[in-house]
């Protein structure tokens, strides 16, 4: 059955045609110029990449990094204790809790973001409740600000953080914990000197998953941030669908893709480090 | 001292789980709320469900989502399984490049994949519609199918296939009676994954859908943008119900058949 090699060709051809070649066209476009009416002028330029360094766009990129970083840190702070708690449970309880963490994650993220809109908008649950209690006179503006977007981002990405940390807690070398206790370390000291360093690969893996996914996000800022919040994803979407500056949009998306791939490479390395440890243990 | 710390941690965990579930519970409750403004409770009703089902656009979006997911699932499962078989069995020149081509669609940000397909279709002057959405969905589903089936193949030894061949089975017979039954759980998992990914996709569809190919997520997005209508609550509740039933079935059923080892493996792959 040595002629079975052709079995791979249709899928490879498909991916070549509908994945790789579109990407190459975008790379090509990113070096072209935009005409007055939004058409593409086929003349080489590096201007689209230089434009990125204009204060306005650097600001958006900075905001995106801040948002992604903030999301990652909050996810870590919220997620680690849960992962820790789950890893302490018996096997069947662990499975139940993991399922509980995963189920919301499987629900379409549009629906989940919209659920927050119901709760937070001016005639929403929180405002109605506070008004009824007489604590406030006017509905508060809970939506369409940094807080609302970061809430949505944390909500959407929390399982990305919990699962890898859980996996590395699961593989913790219990003998080291016993050794620490035998040598008289307090639980808190043991946690910071033994548990935390050992789960670093899981933390790195989770952080990069959350960070990369936050970087390209444009729906949550769109729904929960309104027109005020522009992250790089929203900027790219805008260049393609409203401003009709495809070359600039292409350059932006290439930088996003490049940045994400570098981070994913680091994630892969962290994962390998973790697997290496697993084999030793 | 110790019990207190443990109780605190447990309470904290329950609080975060509540954070995960409160929005979903609120959404479900409000789908039964008679009030149109939907903040205050003004009585129980099924009206939003009825009007969602009577809404022609909702039904059309549902129909589009299902047909697109079905086609994307079939094509990507067939192509992906073929590829996994070939990759598993033969050495390829450019092996690294081929693997990158298969993994990259999963790693590239969705928005980049969506807009690059938009650029391609506009360069080829293909009008945006169901066809372009199906093509896009197949492109990101293939990779997942290949990876899932490949994982299954790598878990199997070569001995059964070799035994079949020693006993005189033709390559087709070997595949039909030995290989395929062995990998069918992987193929099924890949197919389900493809179907779910396609039904759930918003970002890529957003770029490549035309006016007559609105899928359910696209329709929900439009409703959210246009302002709140309680019909979305009803529609979302039905989708949530569907997802909960499917996932619970998928998690509980295999647990009865599978060994603990493969169960553990599956958990490790969950983040994707």
mmCIF file of C-alpha atoms in Angstrom, chain A residues 74-264:
data_model
loop_
_atom_site.group_PDB
_atom_site.id
_atom_site.type_symbol
_atom_site.label_atom_id
_atom_site.label_comp_id
_atom_site.label_asym_id
_atom_site.label_seq_id
_atom_site.Cartn_x
_atom_site.Cartn_y
_atom_site.Cartn_z
ATOM 1 C CA UNK A 74 -6.557 38.795 36.881
ATOM 2 C CA UNK A 75 -7.149 35.363 35.328
ATOM 3 C CA UNK A 76 -4.062 34.098 37.143
ATOM 4 C CA UNK A 77 -5.142 35.545 40.490
ATOM 5 C CA UNK A 78 -8.669 34.178 40.122
ATOM 6 C CA UNK A 79 -7.684 30.897 38.509
ATOM 7 C CA UNK A 80 -4.767 29.641 40.577
ATOM 8 C CA UNK A 81 -6.676 29.103 43.841
ATOM 9 C CA UNK A 82 -9.402 27.251 41.954
ATOM 10 C CA UNK A 83 -6.953 25.010 40.165
ATOM 11 C CA UNK A 84 -5.311 24.409 43.546
ATOM 12 C CA UNK A 85 -8.636 23.535 45.171
ATOM 13 C CA UNK A 86 -9.611 21.191 42.337
ATOM 14 C CA UNK A 87 -6.280 19.360 42.479
ATOM 15 C CA UNK A 88 -6.907 18.670 46.191
ATOM 16 C CA UNK A 89 -10.227 16.923 45.587
ATOM 17 C CA UNK A 90 -10.786 13.218 45.030
ATOM 18 C CA UNK A 91 -10.708 11.994 41.430
ATOM 19 C CA UNK A 92 -14.438 11.986 40.756
ATOM 20 C CA UNK A 93 -14.946 15.401 42.384
ATOM 21 C CA UNK A 94 -12.065 16.693 40.279
ATOM 22 C CA UNK A 95 -13.846 15.573 37.129
ATOM 23 C CA UNK A 96 -17.079 17.220 38.219
ATOM 24 C CA UNK A 97 -15.395 20.540 39.010
ATOM 25 C CA UNK A 98 -13.414 20.513 35.772
ATOM 26 C CA UNK A 99 -16.675 19.957 33.934
ATOM 27 C CA UNK A 100 -18.235 22.863 35.840
ATOM 28 C CA UNK A 101 -15.349 25.101 34.780
ATOM 29 C CA UNK A 102 -15.601 23.968 31.161
ATOM 30 C CA UNK A 103 -19.357 24.131 30.510
ATOM 31 C CA UNK A 104 -19.647 27.955 30.365
ATOM 32 C CA UNK A 105 -16.593 27.935 28.132
ATOM 33 C CA UNK A 106 -18.423 25.799 25.550
ATOM 34 C CA UNK A 107 -21.279 28.239 25.336
ATOM 35 C CA UNK A 108 -20.799 30.638 22.439
ATOM 36 C CA UNK A 109 -18.790 33.607 23.716
ATOM 37 C CA UNK A 110 -21.174 36.053 22.017
ATOM 38 C CA UNK A 111 -23.982 34.755 24.196
ATOM 39 C CA UNK A 112 -21.803 34.952 27.289
ATOM 40 C CA UNK A 113 -20.748 38.537 26.574
ATOM 41 C CA UNK A 114 -24.339 39.458 25.855
ATOM 42 C CA UNK A 115 -25.384 37.987 29.207
ATOM 43 C CA UNK A 116 -23.103 40.540 30.859
ATOM 44 C CA UNK A 117 -24.719 43.302 28.832
ATOM 45 C CA UNK A 118 -28.102 42.292 30.303
ATOM 46 C CA UNK A 119 -26.694 42.483 33.799
ATOM 47 C CA UNK A 120 -24.729 45.702 33.433
ATOM 48 C CA UNK A 121 -26.694 47.975 31.098
ATOM 49 C CA UNK A 122 -28.494 50.996 32.479
ATOM 50 C CA UNK A 123 -31.864 49.228 32.863
ATOM 51 C CA UNK A 124 -30.028 46.038 33.784
ATOM 52 C CA UNK A 125 -30.141 43.900 36.856
ATOM 53 C CA UNK A 126 -27.439 45.650 38.892
ATOM 54 C CA UNK A 127 -28.773 49.143 38.264
ATOM 55 C CA UNK A 128 -32.387 48.155 38.894
ATOM 56 C CA UNK A 129 -31.367 46.520 42.141
ATOM 57 C CA UNK A 130 -29.366 49.526 43.344
ATOM 58 C CA UNK A 131 -32.138 51.939 42.332
ATOM 59 C CA UNK A 132 -34.748 49.868 44.176
ATOM 60 C CA UNK A 133 -32.618 49.892 47.282
ATOM 61 C CA UNK A 134 -32.351 53.662 46.962
ATOM 62 C CA UNK A 135 -28.560 53.507 47.004
ATOM 63 C CA UNK A 136 -28.305 55.440 43.740
ATOM 64 C CA UNK A 137 -30.577 57.985 42.049
ATOM 65 C CA UNK A 138 -29.308 57.636 38.492
ATOM 66 C CA UNK A 139 -28.334 54.408 36.758
ATOM 67 C CA UNK A 140 -24.570 53.951 36.820
ATOM 68 C CA UNK A 141 -22.597 53.623 33.596
ATOM 69 C CA UNK A 142 -21.358 50.119 34.118
ATOM 70 C CA UNK A 143 -20.924 49.263 30.457
ATOM 71 C CA UNK A 144 -18.766 50.731 27.713
ATOM 72 C CA UNK A 145 -15.619 51.325 29.735
ATOM 73 C CA UNK A 146 -12.306 49.653 30.525
ATOM 74 C CA UNK A 147 -13.793 47.813 33.482
ATOM 75 C CA UNK A 148 -16.588 46.262 31.447
ATOM 76 C CA UNK A 149 -14.249 45.118 28.671
ATOM 77 C CA UNK A 150 -11.769 43.621 31.103
ATOM 78 C CA UNK A 151 -14.587 41.874 32.954
ATOM 79 C CA UNK A 152 -15.746 40.322 29.678
ATOM 80 C CA UNK A 153 -12.185 39.348 28.768
ATOM 81 C CA UNK A 154 -11.494 37.723 32.138
ATOM 82 C CA UNK A 155 -14.812 35.915 31.985
ATOM 83 C CA UNK A 156 -14.108 34.555 28.521
ATOM 84 C CA UNK A 157 -10.549 33.436 29.235
ATOM 85 C CA UNK A 158 -10.602 32.062 32.773
ATOM 86 C CA UNK A 159 -10.723 28.356 31.790
ATOM 87 C CA UNK A 160 -7.624 28.865 29.604
ATOM 88 C CA UNK A 161 -5.767 29.683 32.810
ATOM 89 C CA UNK A 162 -7.348 27.149 35.174
ATOM 90 C CA UNK A 163 -6.771 24.041 33.051
ATOM 91 C CA UNK A 164 -2.998 24.239 32.411
ATOM 92 C CA UNK A 165 -2.359 25.199 36.050
ATOM 93 C CA UNK A 166 -4.532 22.302 37.182
ATOM 94 C CA UNK A 167 -2.529 19.943 34.978
ATOM 95 C CA UNK A 168 0.768 21.045 36.472
ATOM 96 C CA UNK A 169 -0.592 20.893 40.043
ATOM 97 C CA UNK A 170 -1.792 17.395 39.254
ATOM 98 C CA UNK A 171 1.784 16.386 38.420
ATOM 99 C CA UNK A 172 3.301 17.961 41.490
ATOM 100 C CA UNK A 173 5.930 15.812 43.158
ATOM 101 C CA UNK A 174 4.282 15.180 46.531
ATOM 102 C CA UNK A 175 7.543 13.901 48.012
ATOM 103 C CA UNK A 176 8.972 17.408 47.839
ATOM 104 C CA UNK A 177 6.010 18.752 49.821
ATOM 105 C CA UNK A 178 6.526 16.103 52.484
ATOM 106 C CA UNK A 179 10.227 16.911 52.573
ATOM 107 C CA UNK A 180 9.427 20.594 53.079
ATOM 108 C CA UNK A 181 7.064 19.790 55.942
ATOM 109 C CA UNK A 182 9.559 17.396 57.496
ATOM 110 C CA UNK A 183 12.142 20.149 57.437
ATOM 111 C CA UNK A 184 9.735 22.381 59.334
ATOM 112 C CA UNK A 185 8.449 24.730 56.627
ATOM 113 C CA UNK A 186 5.071 26.370 57.249
ATOM 114 C CA UNK A 187 2.286 25.683 54.727
ATOM 115 C CA UNK A 188 2.683 29.195 53.318
ATOM 116 C CA UNK A 189 6.439 28.854 52.955
ATOM 117 C CA UNK A 190 5.998 25.436 51.364
ATOM 118 C CA UNK A 191 3.546 26.923 48.906
ATOM 119 C CA UNK A 192 5.828 29.770 47.832
ATOM 120 C CA UNK A 193 9.097 27.807 47.782
ATOM 121 C CA UNK A 194 7.926 24.406 46.545
ATOM 122 C CA UNK A 195 4.469 24.406 44.964
ATOM 123 C CA UNK A 196 4.534 27.697 43.086
ATOM 124 C CA UNK A 197 7.943 27.225 41.390
ATOM 125 C CA UNK A 198 7.013 23.689 40.378
ATOM 126 C CA UNK A 199 3.828 24.828 38.674
ATOM 127 C CA UNK A 200 5.566 27.618 36.776
ATOM 128 C CA UNK A 201 5.292 25.817 33.411
ATOM 129 C CA UNK A 202 1.505 25.598 33.864
ATOM 130 C CA UNK A 203 1.332 29.263 34.827
ATOM 131 C CA UNK A 204 3.377 30.278 31.787
ATOM 132 C CA UNK A 205 1.290 28.079 29.504
ATOM 133 C CA UNK A 206 -1.980 29.480 30.846
ATOM 134 C CA UNK A 207 -0.728 33.061 30.730
ATOM 135 C CA UNK A 208 0.350 32.840 27.120
ATOM 136 C CA UNK A 209 -2.925 31.199 26.064
ATOM 137 C CA UNK A 210 -4.891 33.986 27.746
ATOM 138 C CA UNK A 211 -2.577 36.743 26.520
ATOM 139 C CA UNK A 212 -2.518 35.649 22.870
ATOM 140 C CA UNK A 213 -6.237 35.103 22.750
ATOM 141 C CA UNK A 214 -6.882 38.546 24.314
ATOM 142 C CA UNK A 215 -4.592 40.243 21.802
ATOM 143 C CA UNK A 216 -6.701 39.379 18.763
ATOM 144 C CA UNK A 217 -10.087 39.791 20.445
ATOM 145 C CA UNK A 218 -12.440 42.290 18.856
ATOM 146 C CA UNK A 219 -15.938 41.087 19.705
ATOM 147 C CA UNK A 220 -15.911 41.688 23.467
ATOM 148 C CA UNK A 221 -14.563 45.269 23.120
ATOM 149 C CA UNK A 222 -17.172 45.780 20.430
ATOM 150 C CA UNK A 223 -20.132 44.543 22.504
ATOM 151 C CA UNK A 224 -19.089 45.576 25.999
ATOM 152 C CA UNK A 225 -16.816 48.533 25.236
ATOM 153 C CA UNK A 226 -18.882 50.298 22.640
ATOM 154 C CA UNK A 227 -17.208 52.829 20.360
ATOM 155 C CA UNK A 228 -14.887 54.020 23.119
ATOM 156 C CA UNK A 229 -12.611 51.063 23.334
ATOM 157 C CA UNK A 230 -10.455 50.364 20.344
ATOM 158 C CA UNK A 231 -8.066 47.489 20.571
ATOM 159 C CA UNK A 232 -5.904 46.254 17.744
ATOM 160 C CA UNK A 233 -8.529 43.699 16.692
ATOM 161 C CA UNK A 234 -11.141 46.456 16.354
ATOM 162 C CA UNK A 235 -8.651 48.586 14.427
ATOM 163 C CA UNK A 236 -7.983 45.761 11.963
ATOM 164 C CA UNK A 237 -11.691 45.053 11.538
ATOM 165 C CA UNK A 238 -12.214 48.766 10.893
ATOM 166 C CA UNK A 239 -9.509 49.024 8.266
ATOM 167 C CA UNK A 240 -11.089 46.174 6.329
ATOM 168 C CA UNK A 241 -14.781 46.853 6.712
ATOM 169 C CA UNK A 242 -15.173 50.647 7.170
ATOM 170 C CA UNK A 243 -12.008 52.594 6.332
ATOM 171 C CA UNK A 244 -11.254 50.347 3.356
ATOM 172 C CA UNK A 245 -7.536 50.620 3.843
ATOM 173 C CA UNK A 246 -6.645 47.032 3.109
ATOM 174 C CA UNK A 247 -2.871 47.514 2.888
ATOM 175 C CA UNK A 248 -2.694 49.095 6.345
ATOM 176 C CA UNK A 249 -5.120 46.510 7.753
ATOM 177 C CA UNK A 250 -2.936 43.781 6.250
ATOM 178 C CA UNK A 251 0.204 45.210 7.833
ATOM 179 C CA UNK A 252 -1.524 45.390 11.228
ATOM 180 C CA UNK A 253 -2.792 41.829 11.008
ATOM 181 C CA UNK A 254 0.631 40.547 9.961
ATOM 182 C CA UNK A 255 2.141 42.163 13.030
ATOM 183 C CA UNK A 256 -0.588 40.648 15.199
ATOM 184 C CA UNK A 257 -0.009 37.209 13.692
ATOM 185 C CA UNK A 258 3.766 37.507 14.053
ATOM 186 C CA UNK A 259 3.508 38.603 17.675
ATOM 187 C CA UNK A 260 1.037 35.813 18.497
ATOM 188 C CA UNK A 261 3.159 33.126 16.849
ATOM 189 C CA UNK A 262 6.237 34.164 18.827
ATOM 190 C CA UNK A 263 4.264 33.914 22.056
ATOM 191 C CA UNK A 264 2.805 30.542 21.040
#
